[in-house]
Amino acid sequence: MDSRLGPNQARESPTESASSRDTSPTADGIVVKKRENERNENDCFEQSVVRRIFTGEKVTLRSIAEERVDVIAEKMQILPDEYFDELKNGLRVVLEGNGGSQQREEFLGLQKLVQNRSDLVPKTLVRAHRVQLEVLVAMKMGIQAFLHPNVCLSQTSLIEIFTYKRCRNIACQSQLPVDECTCEVCTNKSGFCNICMCVICTKFDFEVNTCRWIGCDLCSHWTHTDCAIRDGLICMGNSARVATGQAEMLFRCRACNRTSELLGWVKDVFQHCAPSWNRTALLTELDIVGRIFRGSEDVKGRKLFWKCEELIEKMKSGLAETTACRAILMFFQELETDPSRNGGIGEGGRLLAPQEACKQIAEVVQEAIRKMEMVADEKLRMLKKARLTLETCDRELEDKAREAAELKLERQRRKQQIDELESIVKLKQAEADMFQLKADETRREAEMLQKIALAKSEKSEEDYRNRYLKLKLSEAEAEKQYLFQKMKVQESSRALHANDGNDSSQMFSNALKNVYNVSSGADCQTSERNSGRKN
């Protein structure tokens, strides 16, 4: 039976269950990349420009869950980083569920919206904003770790996790199905990873170096011990490792339906991991082993069950964990090597013949050698996988370096564009100031011309009045002359009354003509002046 023995093994602890409350990415081997704590001047300048021009509509969790990807991505392009942090913190609060049933119902509603959408495919998700994609993955998987500020997965990895092409365990990140496994569990359960997930509940957690996970020797699938006990996958059965086929506690894997013995697996776990356990962990492991072998009917299993119960009682009474650890390890050694207590006892407690006991000891040794070979093969496979993982990390690092270079170039290009826009704005402002100055000068000139025109108009009016008065005065003089001539004619007519009548009439007519000519000339001059005034 394979055991979850070390932090660097490929098949060790999953990091988090889809419904787990523990979402901190603290497992060994987790792919964590820290964000920059300080931004350079270009970043600060660009952020200030974005914050200054942002007047758009805010984005909410519901809008991300139900609106089109490209629409939300376009809105999020102009949002500041502080708003993204608030958005992810809000979703983390909802995922924690500390607000009771209302928050739980809110999350289930968001998750249902995301799961029922048919447009969330790689072709559309590739155009999503980074934070938008993280929120969608966290909603669908129900895992807070994707929102953690120290976890930075590539956009490709997030899309593969969302579409169940990659393990959602951020400490595993294996391509699915793992090793192209074609078993019923791997093919029928979307997003199932046989490296870190339980075959029964499909959950994962941070438990390593423990008996809480049972691994199949043949298909390398893992199962929670509690799930195996609850579903009756741990029970008595005939063992194939000894010729007699005596009954012992076996684990039946649901993926391949084959059995593995549990006593040797428990011994290996305790020998490799028990020295590093604290008091609480040791009590927990002893309790788990006791529950595994509670229904055991073979002698070794019953003795192991009694030993676990004994050590638990002693530790509760004050026995040191180091002493209890030595006692259980010594018990395993005695159980494996003492023929009078083990090899010489057959089924039902009968004594075995020396030859049969030696035969069983030889079989035990062969089984140990076989297990060692299996462990070596497993270590070699894990080494190969570690190398592949290292190569993958190197490729991702190169991709990140290229993305950083592209982002730097894009930042410089945007800064150049902003500088050009600012220069254009300054030029337009200078032109506007110049036009404003010219407008002010033109307005002052117009006011001055208006004043000059008004002054000339007043002067022309004054000249017109003077000419009009002179004209009237001339007319009055003409009329005076006319009346004076008329009076002279009348007087001369009286004086010449005695003269010839014809000569008198002729003289009177000539005098009237002279007076008439003078009056007509004055009238014509007045008309011409009036006409010139009108023009």
Short mmCIF file of C-alpha atoms in Angstrom, two decimals:
data_model
loop_
_atom_site.label_atom_id
_atom_site.label_comp_id
_atom_site.label_asym_id
_atom_site.label_seq_id
_atom_site.Cartn_x
_atom_site.Cartn_y
_atom_site.Cartn_z
CA MET A 1 0.00 0.00 0.00
CA ASP A 2 1.46 3.36 -1.05
CA SER A 3 1.51 6.01 1.61
CA ARG A 4 1.55 9.78 1.56
CA LEU A 5 5.00 10.05 3.08
CA GLY A 6 6.73 13.23 1.97
CA PRO A 7 5.99 16.79 0.96
CA ASN A 8 7.70 16.39 -2.41
CA GLN A 9 5.91 13.29 -3.62
CA ALA A 10 3.63 13.62 -6.59
CA ARG A 11 0.75 11.72 -5.01
CA GLU A 12 0.67 13.46 -1.70
CA SER A 13 -1.87 15.68 -0.09
CA PRO A 14 -4.34 17.66 -2.13
CA THR A 15 -4.51 21.26 -1.06
CA GLU A 16 -8.15 22.04 -0.80
CA SER A 17 -11.61 20.64 -1.13
CA ALA A 18 -14.20 22.38 -3.27
CA SER A 19 -16.29 22.87 -0.15
CA SER A 20 -13.45 23.29 2.31
CA ARG A 21 -13.19 26.39 4.46
CA ASP A 22 -9.38 26.21 4.57
CA THR A 23 -8.31 28.02 1.47
CA SER A 24 -4.83 29.29 2.32
CA PRO A 25 -2.30 27.94 -0.20
CA THR A 26 0.24 26.64 2.34
CA ALA A 27 0.93 23.10 1.08
CA ASP A 28 4.48 22.24 -0.02
CA GLY A 29 5.05 22.42 -3.74
CA ILE A 30 2.38 25.07 -4.32
CA VAL A 31 3.00 27.31 -7.29
CA VAL A 32 2.99 30.77 -5.69
CA LYS A 33 4.25 33.94 -7.28
CA LYS A 34 4.25 37.21 -5.36
CA ARG A 35 3.01 40.36 -6.89
CA GLU A 36 5.22 43.44 -7.01
CA ASN A 37 5.06 45.55 -3.84
CA GLU A 38 6.22 48.73 -5.52
CA ARG A 39 5.36 50.12 -8.93
CA ASN A 40 7.72 52.12 -11.07
CA GLU A 41 7.05 55.67 -12.19
CA ASN A 42 5.44 54.58 -15.43
CA ASP A 43 2.95 52.38 -13.55
CA CYS A 44 2.10 55.20 -11.18
CA PHE A 45 1.68 57.68 -14.01
CA GLU A 46 -0.53 55.33 -15.98
CA GLN A 47 -2.61 54.48 -12.92
CA SER A 48 -3.14 58.17 -12.16
CA VAL A 49 -4.24 58.81 -15.75
CA VAL A 50 -6.69 55.91 -15.59
CA ARG A 51 -8.08 57.08 -12.27
CA ARG A 52 -8.48 60.59 -13.60
CA ILE A 53 -10.45 59.65 -16.70
CA PHE A 54 -12.58 56.87 -15.16
CA THR A 55 -16.22 57.78 -15.16
CA GLY A 56 -17.71 54.46 -16.32
CA GLU A 57 -20.06 51.96 -14.78
CA LYS A 58 -18.87 49.84 -11.85
CA VAL A 59 -18.66 46.04 -12.21
CA THR A 60 -20.35 43.73 -9.67
CA LEU A 61 -20.11 40.01 -8.95
CA ARG A 62 -23.54 39.41 -10.48
CA SER A 63 -22.66 41.29 -13.65
CA ILE A 64 -19.51 39.15 -14.02
CA ALA A 65 -21.59 36.01 -13.52
CA GLU A 66 -24.30 36.83 -16.05
CA GLU A 67 -23.07 39.38 -18.61
CA ARG A 68 -20.97 38.74 -21.71
CA VAL A 69 -17.25 38.22 -21.21
CA ASP A 70 -16.08 40.87 -23.68
CA VAL A 71 -18.47 43.51 -22.30
CA ILE A 72 -17.26 43.03 -18.72
CA ALA A 73 -13.62 42.87 -19.85
CA GLU A 74 -13.97 46.21 -21.61
CA LYS A 75 -15.48 47.80 -18.50
CA MET A 76 -12.73 46.40 -16.28
CA GLN A 77 -9.96 47.81 -18.46
CA ILE A 78 -10.50 51.30 -17.00
CA LEU A 79 -11.13 50.27 -13.38
CA PRO A 80 -8.37 50.96 -10.80
CA ASP A 81 -6.56 48.13 -8.99
CA GLU A 82 -8.13 49.16 -5.68
CA TYR A 83 -11.58 48.28 -7.04
CA PHE A 84 -10.34 44.81 -8.08
CA ASP A 85 -9.13 44.15 -4.53
CA GLU A 86 -12.52 45.18 -3.13
CA LEU A 87 -14.29 42.95 -5.65
CA LYS A 88 -12.22 39.87 -4.75
CA ASN A 89 -12.52 40.57 -1.01
CA GLY A 90 -16.29 40.71 -1.40
CA LEU A 91 -16.33 37.30 -3.12
CA ARG A 92 -14.03 35.85 -0.44
CA VAL A 93 -16.48 36.98 2.23
CA VAL A 94 -19.31 35.28 0.33
CA LEU A 95 -17.29 32.05 -0.04
CA GLU A 96 -16.47 31.99 3.66
CA GLY A 97 -20.19 31.89 4.39
CA ASN A 98 -19.89 33.52 7.81
CA GLY A 99 -22.97 35.58 7.01
CA GLY A 100 -25.25 32.55 7.34
CA SER A 101 -27.76 31.10 4.91
CA GLN A 102 -28.20 34.39 3.05
CA GLN A 103 -24.57 34.46 1.91
CA ARG A 104 -24.75 30.75 1.10
CA GLU A 105 -27.80 31.29 -1.10
CA GLU A 106 -26.09 34.27 -2.74
CA PHE A 107 -23.06 32.16 -3.63
CA LEU A 108 -25.19 29.27 -4.89
CA GLY A 109 -27.08 31.72 -7.11
CA LEU A 110 -23.84 33.09 -8.57
CA GLN A 111 -22.42 29.59 -9.04
CA LYS A 112 -25.59 28.43 -10.81
CA LEU A 113 -25.44 31.41 -13.17
CA VAL A 114 -21.83 30.58 -14.09
CA GLN A 115 -22.40 26.83 -14.46
CA ASN A 116 -25.48 27.26 -16.67
CA ARG A 117 -23.80 29.58 -19.17
CA SER A 118 -22.91 28.01 -22.51
CA ASP A 119 -20.77 30.89 -23.76
CA LEU A 120 -17.98 30.37 -21.22
CA VAL A 121 -15.66 28.40 -23.49
CA PRO A 122 -11.90 28.82 -24.07
CA LYS A 123 -12.54 30.87 -27.22
CA THR A 124 -14.39 33.56 -25.23
CA LEU A 125 -12.52 33.23 -21.93
CA VAL A 126 -9.23 34.07 -23.62
CA ARG A 127 -10.55 37.63 -24.07
CA ALA A 128 -11.49 37.96 -20.39
CA HIS A 129 -9.81 40.34 -17.97
CA ARG A 130 -7.39 38.71 -15.52
CA VAL A 131 -9.45 39.52 -12.40
CA GLN A 132 -12.67 38.63 -14.24
CA LEU A 133 -11.26 35.16 -15.01
CA GLU A 134 -10.13 34.62 -11.41
CA VAL A 135 -13.61 35.55 -10.14
CA LEU A 136 -15.32 33.19 -12.63
CA VAL A 137 -13.04 30.27 -11.63
CA ALA A 138 -13.56 30.95 -7.91
CA MET A 139 -17.34 31.10 -8.42
CA LYS A 140 -17.49 27.84 -10.38
CA MET A 141 -15.10 25.88 -8.14
CA GLY A 142 -16.07 27.51 -4.85
CA ILE A 143 -12.39 27.86 -3.85
CA GLN A 144 -11.05 31.03 -2.24
CA ALA A 145 -7.41 30.28 -3.11
CA PHE A 146 -7.88 31.62 -6.66
CA LEU A 147 -8.56 35.05 -5.10
CA HIS A 148 -5.52 34.99 -2.82
CA PRO A 149 -3.14 37.91 -3.55
CA ASN A 150 -0.06 35.64 -3.41
CA VAL A 151 -1.45 33.10 -5.90
CA CYS A 152 -0.83 34.03 -9.53
CA LEU A 153 -1.74 31.39 -12.11
CA SER A 154 -1.38 31.95 -15.82
CA GLN A 155 -4.47 32.81 -17.84
CA THR A 156 -4.11 29.53 -19.74
CA SER A 157 -4.08 27.55 -16.48
CA LEU A 158 -7.17 29.39 -15.22
CA ILE A 159 -9.04 28.64 -18.45
CA GLU A 160 -8.04 24.95 -18.27
CA ILE A 161 -9.18 24.77 -14.64
CA PHE A 162 -12.50 26.41 -15.55
CA THR A 163 -13.08 23.88 -18.36
CA TYR A 164 -11.95 20.88 -16.24
CA LYS A 165 -8.81 20.32 -18.30
CA ARG A 166 -6.48 20.92 -15.34
CA CYS A 167 -6.68 19.98 -11.65
CA ARG A 168 -8.27 22.75 -9.56
CA ASN A 169 -5.87 21.93 -6.71
CA ILE A 170 -3.32 24.76 -7.00
CA ALA A 171 -0.66 22.53 -5.38
CA CYS A 172 -1.18 19.83 -8.03
CA GLN A 173 -2.07 21.55 -11.33
CA SER A 174 -1.97 18.24 -13.23
CA GLN A 175 -3.43 17.93 -16.70
CA LEU A 176 -6.69 15.95 -16.71
CA PRO A 177 -7.15 13.07 -17.02
CA VAL A 178 -3.86 12.31 -15.26
CA ASP A 179 -1.64 9.97 -17.31
CA GLU A 180 -4.63 9.67 -19.65
CA CYS A 181 -6.33 7.35 -17.19
CA THR A 182 -9.41 5.68 -18.68
CA CYS A 183 -10.99 4.33 -15.51
CA GLU A 184 -14.65 4.96 -14.83
CA VAL A 185 -13.96 7.56 -12.14
CA CYS A 186 -11.51 9.66 -14.20
CA THR A 187 -13.68 9.61 -17.31
CA ASN A 188 -17.09 10.20 -15.71
CA LYS A 189 -16.25 12.78 -13.01
CA SER A 190 -15.52 16.19 -14.50
CA GLY A 191 -12.39 17.74 -13.05
CA PHE A 192 -11.36 14.63 -11.09
CA CYS A 193 -7.62 14.21 -10.44
CA ASN A 194 -6.46 10.79 -9.27
CA ILE A 195 -3.28 12.27 -7.78
CA CYS A 196 -4.85 14.43 -5.11
CA MET A 197 -8.63 13.82 -4.97
CA CYS A 198 -10.72 11.26 -3.15
CA VAL A 199 -12.34 8.69 -5.44
CA ILE A 200 -15.55 8.81 -3.41
CA CYS A 201 -16.11 12.48 -2.48
CA THR A 202 -13.76 14.05 -5.09
CA LYS A 203 -12.48 16.50 -2.44
CA PHE A 204 -8.92 17.36 -1.50
CA ASP A 205 -7.28 18.92 1.54
CA PHE A 206 -3.89 19.70 3.08
CA GLU A 207 -3.38 16.42 4.90
CA VAL A 208 0.04 14.85 4.28
CA ASN A 209 2.04 12.13 6.03
CA THR A 210 -1.11 10.61 7.49
CA CYS A 211 -3.34 7.55 7.53
CA ARG A 212 -6.33 9.72 6.60
CA TRP A 213 -5.70 8.93 2.93
CA ILE A 214 -5.44 5.41 1.51
CA GLY A 215 -3.73 4.86 -1.84
CA CYS A 216 -4.29 1.91 -4.14
CA ASP A 217 -1.13 -0.10 -4.87
CA LEU A 218 -2.22 -0.83 -8.44
CA CYS A 219 -4.04 2.14 -9.96
CA SER A 220 -2.57 4.88 -7.70
CA HIS A 221 -5.98 6.38 -6.89
CA TRP A 222 -6.58 7.87 -3.44
CA THR A 223 -9.49 7.60 -1.02
CA HIS A 224 -10.27 9.27 2.29
CA THR A 225 -10.10 6.74 5.09
CA ASP A 226 -13.38 8.02 6.52
CA CYS A 227 -15.04 7.71 3.10
CA ALA A 228 -13.71 4.15 2.69
CA ILE A 229 -14.99 3.13 6.14
CA ARG A 230 -18.37 4.77 5.54
CA ASP A 231 -18.83 3.03 2.16
CA GLY A 232 -17.65 -0.35 3.41
CA LEU A 233 -14.48 -0.45 1.30
CA ILE A 234 -12.42 -1.54 4.34
CA CYS A 235 -13.34 -5.03 5.38
CA MET A 236 -12.01 -8.53 5.99
CA GLY A 237 -10.88 -10.56 3.00
CA ASN A 238 -8.55 -13.28 1.84
CA SER A 239 -5.07 -11.97 1.26
CA ALA A 240 -3.23 -12.97 -1.89
CA ARG A 241 0.22 -12.20 -0.47
CA VAL A 242 0.51 -15.42 1.52
CA ALA A 243 0.02 -18.93 0.24
CA THR A 244 -2.41 -19.87 2.97
CA GLY A 245 -4.71 -17.00 1.92
CA GLN A 246 -5.54 -16.12 5.52
CA ALA A 247 -8.12 -13.39 6.10
CA GLU A 248 -6.97 -9.89 7.00
CA MET A 249 -8.13 -6.28 6.75
CA LEU A 250 -8.18 -5.16 3.11
CA PHE A 251 -8.99 -1.99 1.23
CA ARG A 252 -10.97 -2.33 -2.00
CA CYS A 253 -10.34 0.47 -4.48
CA ARG A 254 -13.49 1.79 -6.11
CA ALA A 255 -11.60 2.83 -9.26
CA CYS A 256 -10.05 -0.56 -10.15
CA ASN A 257 -12.03 -2.82 -7.76
CA ARG A 258 -8.83 -4.48 -6.57
CA THR A 259 -7.73 -4.97 -2.96
CA SER A 260 -4.68 -3.88 -0.98
CA GLU A 261 -3.63 -4.99 2.49
CA LEU A 262 -3.72 -2.37 5.25
CA LEU A 263 -1.41 -3.64 8.01
CA GLY A 264 1.79 -3.15 6.04
CA TRP A 265 0.57 0.23 4.80
CA VAL A 266 -0.11 1.45 8.37
CA LYS A 267 3.32 0.19 9.46
CA ASP A 268 5.06 2.06 6.64
CA VAL A 269 3.21 5.30 7.44
CA PHE A 270 4.11 5.14 11.14
CA GLN A 271 7.74 4.24 10.49
CA HIS A 272 8.26 7.13 8.09
CA CYS A 273 6.06 9.82 9.61
CA ALA A 274 5.34 9.16 13.29
CA PRO A 275 8.59 10.75 14.60
CA SER A 276 7.54 14.11 13.12
CA TRP A 277 3.98 14.08 14.54
CA ASN A 278 3.00 16.19 17.54
CA ARG A 279 0.78 14.96 20.34
CA THR A 280 -2.51 15.87 18.67
CA ALA A 281 -1.50 14.33 15.35
CA LEU A 282 -0.36 11.09 17.01
CA LEU A 283 -3.66 10.78 18.92
CA THR A 284 -5.58 11.38 15.68
CA GLU A 285 -3.57 8.77 13.75
CA LEU A 286 -3.97 6.18 16.49
CA ASP A 287 -7.72 6.81 16.47
CA ILE A 288 -7.87 6.40 12.67
CA VAL A 289 -5.89 3.12 12.82
CA GLY A 290 -8.15 1.91 15.62
CA ARG A 291 -11.26 2.62 13.49
CA ILE A 292 -9.67 0.83 10.51
CA PHE A 293 -8.95 -2.36 12.49
CA ARG A 294 -11.95 -2.20 14.82
CA GLY A 295 -13.71 -4.98 12.93
CA SER A 296 -10.57 -7.03 12.25
CA GLU A 297 -10.86 -10.78 12.82
CA ASP A 298 -7.22 -11.78 12.33
CA VAL A 299 -4.78 -11.88 15.23
CA LYS A 300 -2.45 -9.13 14.01
CA GLY A 301 -5.28 -6.77 13.27
CA ARG A 302 -6.91 -7.32 16.64
CA LYS A 303 -3.59 -6.80 18.44
CA LEU A 304 -2.99 -3.58 16.54
CA PHE A 305 -6.48 -2.38 17.46
CA TRP A 306 -5.89 -3.18 21.15
CA LYS A 307 -2.49 -1.50 21.08
CA CYS A 308 -3.95 1.69 19.61
CA GLU A 309 -6.70 1.78 22.24
CA GLU A 310 -4.12 1.20 24.98
CA LEU A 311 -1.82 4.00 23.81
CA ILE A 312 -4.74 6.44 23.43
CA GLU A 313 -5.80 5.80 27.03
CA LYS A 314 -2.22 6.17 28.29
CA MET A 315 -1.68 9.41 26.36
CA LYS A 316 -4.91 10.80 27.79
CA SER A 317 -3.51 9.92 31.21
CA GLY A 318 -0.27 11.82 30.55
CA LEU A 319 2.01 9.52 28.55
CA ALA A 320 4.50 11.52 26.47
CA GLU A 321 4.05 11.39 22.70
CA THR A 322 7.68 10.37 22.17
CA THR A 323 7.19 7.35 24.43
CA ALA A 324 3.95 6.42 22.70
CA CYS A 325 5.64 6.76 19.30
CA ARG A 326 8.50 4.43 20.34
CA ALA A 327 5.98 1.98 21.76
CA ILE A 328 3.93 1.72 18.54
CA LEU A 329 7.06 1.44 16.37
CA MET A 330 8.44 -1.29 18.62
CA PHE A 331 5.08 -3.05 18.45
CA PHE A 332 5.24 -3.08 14.64
CA GLN A 333 8.77 -4.55 14.78
CA GLU A 334 7.71 -7.24 17.22
CA LEU A 335 4.58 -7.95 15.20
CA GLU A 336 6.66 -8.48 12.06
CA THR A 337 9.69 -10.36 13.45
CA ASP A 338 8.56 -12.42 16.46
CA PRO A 339 7.50 -15.86 15.13
CA SER A 340 6.16 -16.97 18.51
CA ARG A 341 3.75 -14.06 18.48
CA ASN A 342 3.11 -13.83 14.77
CA GLY A 343 4.61 -16.36 12.41
CA GLY A 344 3.99 -19.28 14.74
CA ILE A 345 0.34 -18.43 15.20
CA GLY A 346 -2.10 -19.43 12.52
CA GLU A 347 -5.78 -18.83 12.08
CA GLY A 348 -7.77 -19.29 15.25
CA GLY A 349 -4.60 -18.87 17.38
CA ARG A 350 -3.12 -22.33 16.58
CA LEU A 351 0.67 -22.86 16.64
CA LEU A 352 2.37 -23.40 13.30
CA ALA A 353 5.10 -25.89 12.51
CA PRO A 354 8.63 -24.46 12.24
CA GLN A 355 8.78 -25.18 8.50
CA GLU A 356 5.49 -23.41 7.93
CA ALA A 357 6.58 -20.50 10.11
CA CYS A 358 9.86 -20.20 8.17
CA LYS A 359 7.89 -20.36 4.95
CA GLN A 360 5.66 -17.52 6.08
CA ILE A 361 8.71 -15.50 7.19
CA ALA A 362 10.27 -16.03 3.76
CA GLU A 363 7.02 -14.88 2.16
CA VAL A 364 7.03 -11.82 4.41
CA VAL A 365 10.60 -11.02 3.36
CA GLN A 366 9.67 -11.46 -0.29
CA GLU A 367 6.68 -9.21 0.20
CA ALA A 368 8.93 -6.60 1.83
CA ILE A 369 11.34 -6.81 -1.08
CA ARG A 370 8.44 -6.48 -3.50
CA LYS A 371 7.21 -3.42 -1.64
CA MET A 372 10.68 -1.90 -1.67
CA GLU A 373 10.84 -2.43 -5.42
CA MET A 374 7.42 -0.87 -5.79
CA VAL A 375 8.55 2.08 -3.67
CA ALA A 376 11.67 2.45 -5.80
CA ASP A 377 9.58 2.40 -8.96
CA GLU A 378 7.24 4.92 -7.43
CA LYS A 379 10.14 7.15 -6.45
CA LEU A 380 11.52 6.92 -10.00
CA ARG A 381 8.12 7.83 -11.42
CA MET A 382 7.85 10.70 -8.98
CA LEU A 383 11.34 11.88 -9.97
CA LYS A 384 10.35 11.88 -13.62
CA LYS A 385 7.19 13.75 -12.81
CA ALA A 386 9.13 16.24 -10.70
CA ARG A 387 11.44 16.85 -13.63
CA LEU A 388 8.46 17.37 -15.91
CA THR A 389 6.98 19.75 -13.34
CA LEU A 390 10.27 21.63 -13.15
CA GLU A 391 10.38 21.92 -16.94
CA THR A 392 6.79 23.13 -16.90
CA CYS A 393 7.65 25.73 -14.26
CA ASP A 394 10.64 26.84 -16.35
CA ARG A 395 8.43 27.22 -19.39
CA GLU A 396 5.87 29.14 -17.37
CA LEU A 397 8.68 31.34 -16.03
CA GLU A 398 9.82 32.05 -19.58
CA ASP A 399 6.24 32.80 -20.58
CA LYS A 400 5.92 35.16 -17.62
CA ALA A 401 9.18 36.86 -18.60
CA ARG A 402 7.90 37.33 -22.13
CA GLU A 403 4.58 38.62 -20.82
CA ALA A 404 6.44 41.03 -18.52
CA ALA A 405 8.52 42.29 -21.45
CA GLU A 406 5.39 42.71 -23.55
CA LEU A 407 3.66 44.52 -20.72
CA LYS A 408 6.68 46.79 -20.33
CA LEU A 409 6.65 47.60 -24.03
CA GLU A 410 2.90 48.18 -23.90
CA ARG A 411 3.36 50.44 -20.89
CA GLN A 412 6.02 52.46 -22.70
CA ARG A 413 3.82 52.68 -25.78
CA ARG A 414 0.90 53.91 -23.70
CA LYS A 415 3.13 56.42 -21.92
CA GLN A 416 4.31 57.69 -25.30
CA GLN A 417 0.72 57.99 -26.47
CA ILE A 418 -0.19 59.86 -23.30
CA ASP A 419 2.77 62.22 -23.80
CA GLU A 420 1.68 62.83 -27.39
CA LEU A 421 -1.88 63.48 -26.27
CA GLU A 422 -0.68 65.89 -23.60
CA SER A 423 1.48 67.76 -26.14
CA ILE A 424 -1.52 67.98 -28.47
CA VAL A 425 -3.66 69.24 -25.59
CA LYS A 426 -1.04 71.87 -24.74
CA LEU A 427 -0.85 72.95 -28.40
CA LYS A 428 -4.62 73.21 -28.66
CA GLN A 429 -4.67 75.16 -25.41
CA ALA A 430 -2.07 77.59 -26.78
CA GLU A 431 -4.10 77.97 -29.98
CA ALA A 432 -7.22 78.60 -27.94
CA ASP A 433 -5.40 81.24 -25.89
CA MET A 434 -4.16 82.91 -29.11
CA PHE A 435 -7.62 82.93 -30.64
CA GLN A 436 -9.03 84.30 -27.40
CA LEU A 437 -6.43 87.10 -27.48
CA LYS A 438 -7.30 87.92 -31.08
CA ALA A 439 -10.98 87.88 -30.23
CA ASP A 440 -10.38 90.31 -27.36
CA GLU A 441 -8.40 92.64 -29.66
CA THR A 442 -11.10 92.46 -32.33
CA ARG A 443 -13.76 93.21 -29.73
CA ARG A 444 -11.82 96.24 -28.47
CA GLU A 445 -11.31 97.46 -32.06
CA ALA A 446 -15.03 97.02 -32.79
CA GLU A 447 -15.90 99.01 -29.67
CA MET A 448 -13.47 101.75 -30.76
CA LEU A 449 -14.93 101.85 -34.28
CA GLN A 450 -18.40 101.98 -32.80
CA LYS A 451 -17.40 104.99 -30.71
CA ILE A 452 -15.86 106.69 -33.77
CA ALA A 453 -18.99 105.99 -35.83
CA LEU A 454 -21.15 107.40 -33.05
CA ALA A 455 -19.01 110.53 -32.86
CA LYS A 456 -19.14 111.01 -36.63
CA SER A 457 -22.87 110.47 -36.60
CA GLU A 458 -23.31 113.15 -33.95
CA LYS A 459 -21.06 115.53 -35.91
CA SER A 460 -22.97 114.93 -39.16
CA GLU A 461 -26.21 115.55 -37.31
CA GLU A 462 -24.82 118.84 -36.02
CA ASP A 463 -23.66 119.87 -39.52
CA TYR A 464 -27.03 118.98 -40.92
CA ARG A 465 -28.78 121.14 -38.33
CA ASN A 466 -26.45 124.07 -39.09
CA ARG A 467 -26.96 123.76 -42.85
CA TYR A 468 -30.71 123.43 -42.35
CA LEU A 469 -30.81 126.58 -40.20
CA LYS A 470 -28.72 128.46 -42.76
CA LEU A 471 -31.05 127.31 -45.51
CA LYS A 472 -34.09 128.48 -43.57
CA LEU A 473 -32.33 131.75 -42.93
CA SER A 474 -31.64 132.16 -46.67
CA GLU A 475 -35.26 131.39 -47.46
CA ALA A 476 -36.38 133.96 -44.91
CA GLU A 477 -34.02 136.51 -46.46
CA ALA A 478 -35.35 135.69 -49.93
CA GLU A 479 -38.91 136.04 -48.73
CA LYS A 480 -37.98 139.30 -47.07
CA GLN A 481 -36.44 140.56 -50.30
CA TYR A 482 -39.48 139.42 -52.19
CA LEU A 483 -41.81 141.27 -49.87
CA PHE A 484 -39.54 144.30 -49.96
CA GLN A 485 -39.50 144.31 -53.78
CA LYS A 486 -43.23 143.89 -53.80
CA MET A 487 -43.62 146.88 -51.55
CA LYS A 488 -41.29 148.91 -53.76
CA VAL A 489 -43.31 147.91 -56.80
CA GLN A 490 -46.48 148.95 -55.13
CA GLU A 491 -44.99 152.30 -54.20
CA SER A 492 -43.57 152.82 -57.67
CA SER A 493 -46.93 151.92 -59.13
CA ARG A 494 -48.54 154.66 -57.18
CA ALA A 495 -45.86 157.11 -58.28
CA LEU A 496 -46.18 156.21 -61.92
CA HIS A 497 -49.87 155.94 -61.93
CA ALA A 498 -50.03 158.86 -64.07
CA ASN A 499 -47.65 157.41 -66.68
CA ASP A 500 -48.67 155.35 -69.57
CA GLY A 501 -50.58 152.29 -68.54
CA ASN A 502 -48.65 149.92 -70.83
CA ASP A 503 -45.26 151.09 -69.66
CA SER A 504 -46.32 150.63 -66.05
CA SER A 505 -47.61 147.16 -66.60
CA GLN A 506 -44.38 146.15 -68.34
CA MET A 507 -42.26 147.39 -65.49
CA PHE A 508 -44.40 145.63 -62.92
CA SER A 509 -44.12 142.37 -64.82
CA ASN A 510 -40.31 142.58 -65.00
CA ALA A 511 -40.08 143.24 -61.28
CA LEU A 512 -42.24 140.25 -60.47
CA LYS A 513 -40.07 138.02 -62.70
CA ASN A 514 -36.92 139.07 -60.88
CA VAL A 515 -38.52 138.36 -57.54
CA TYR A 516 -39.76 134.99 -58.82
CA ASN A 517 -36.31 133.98 -60.14
CA VAL A 518 -34.67 134.76 -56.83
CA SER A 519 -37.31 132.72 -54.93
CA SER A 520 -37.02 129.75 -57.37
CA GLY A 521 -33.22 129.63 -57.02
CA ALA A 522 -33.48 129.47 -53.28
CA ASP A 523 -36.05 126.64 -53.45
CA CYS A 524 -33.86 124.54 -55.81
CA GLN A 525 -30.84 124.90 -53.54
CA THR A 526 -32.93 123.76 -50.56
CA SER A 527 -34.17 120.66 -52.44
CA GLU A 528 -30.63 119.67 -53.50
CA ARG A 529 -29.40 119.91 -49.91
CA ASN A 530 -32.31 117.82 -48.66
CA SER A 531 -31.56 115.20 -51.31
CA GLY A 532 -27.89 115.04 -50.32
CA ARG A 533 -28.86 114.57 -46.67
CA LYS A 534 -31.09 111.62 -47.49
CA ASN A 535 -28.35 109.95 -49.56
#
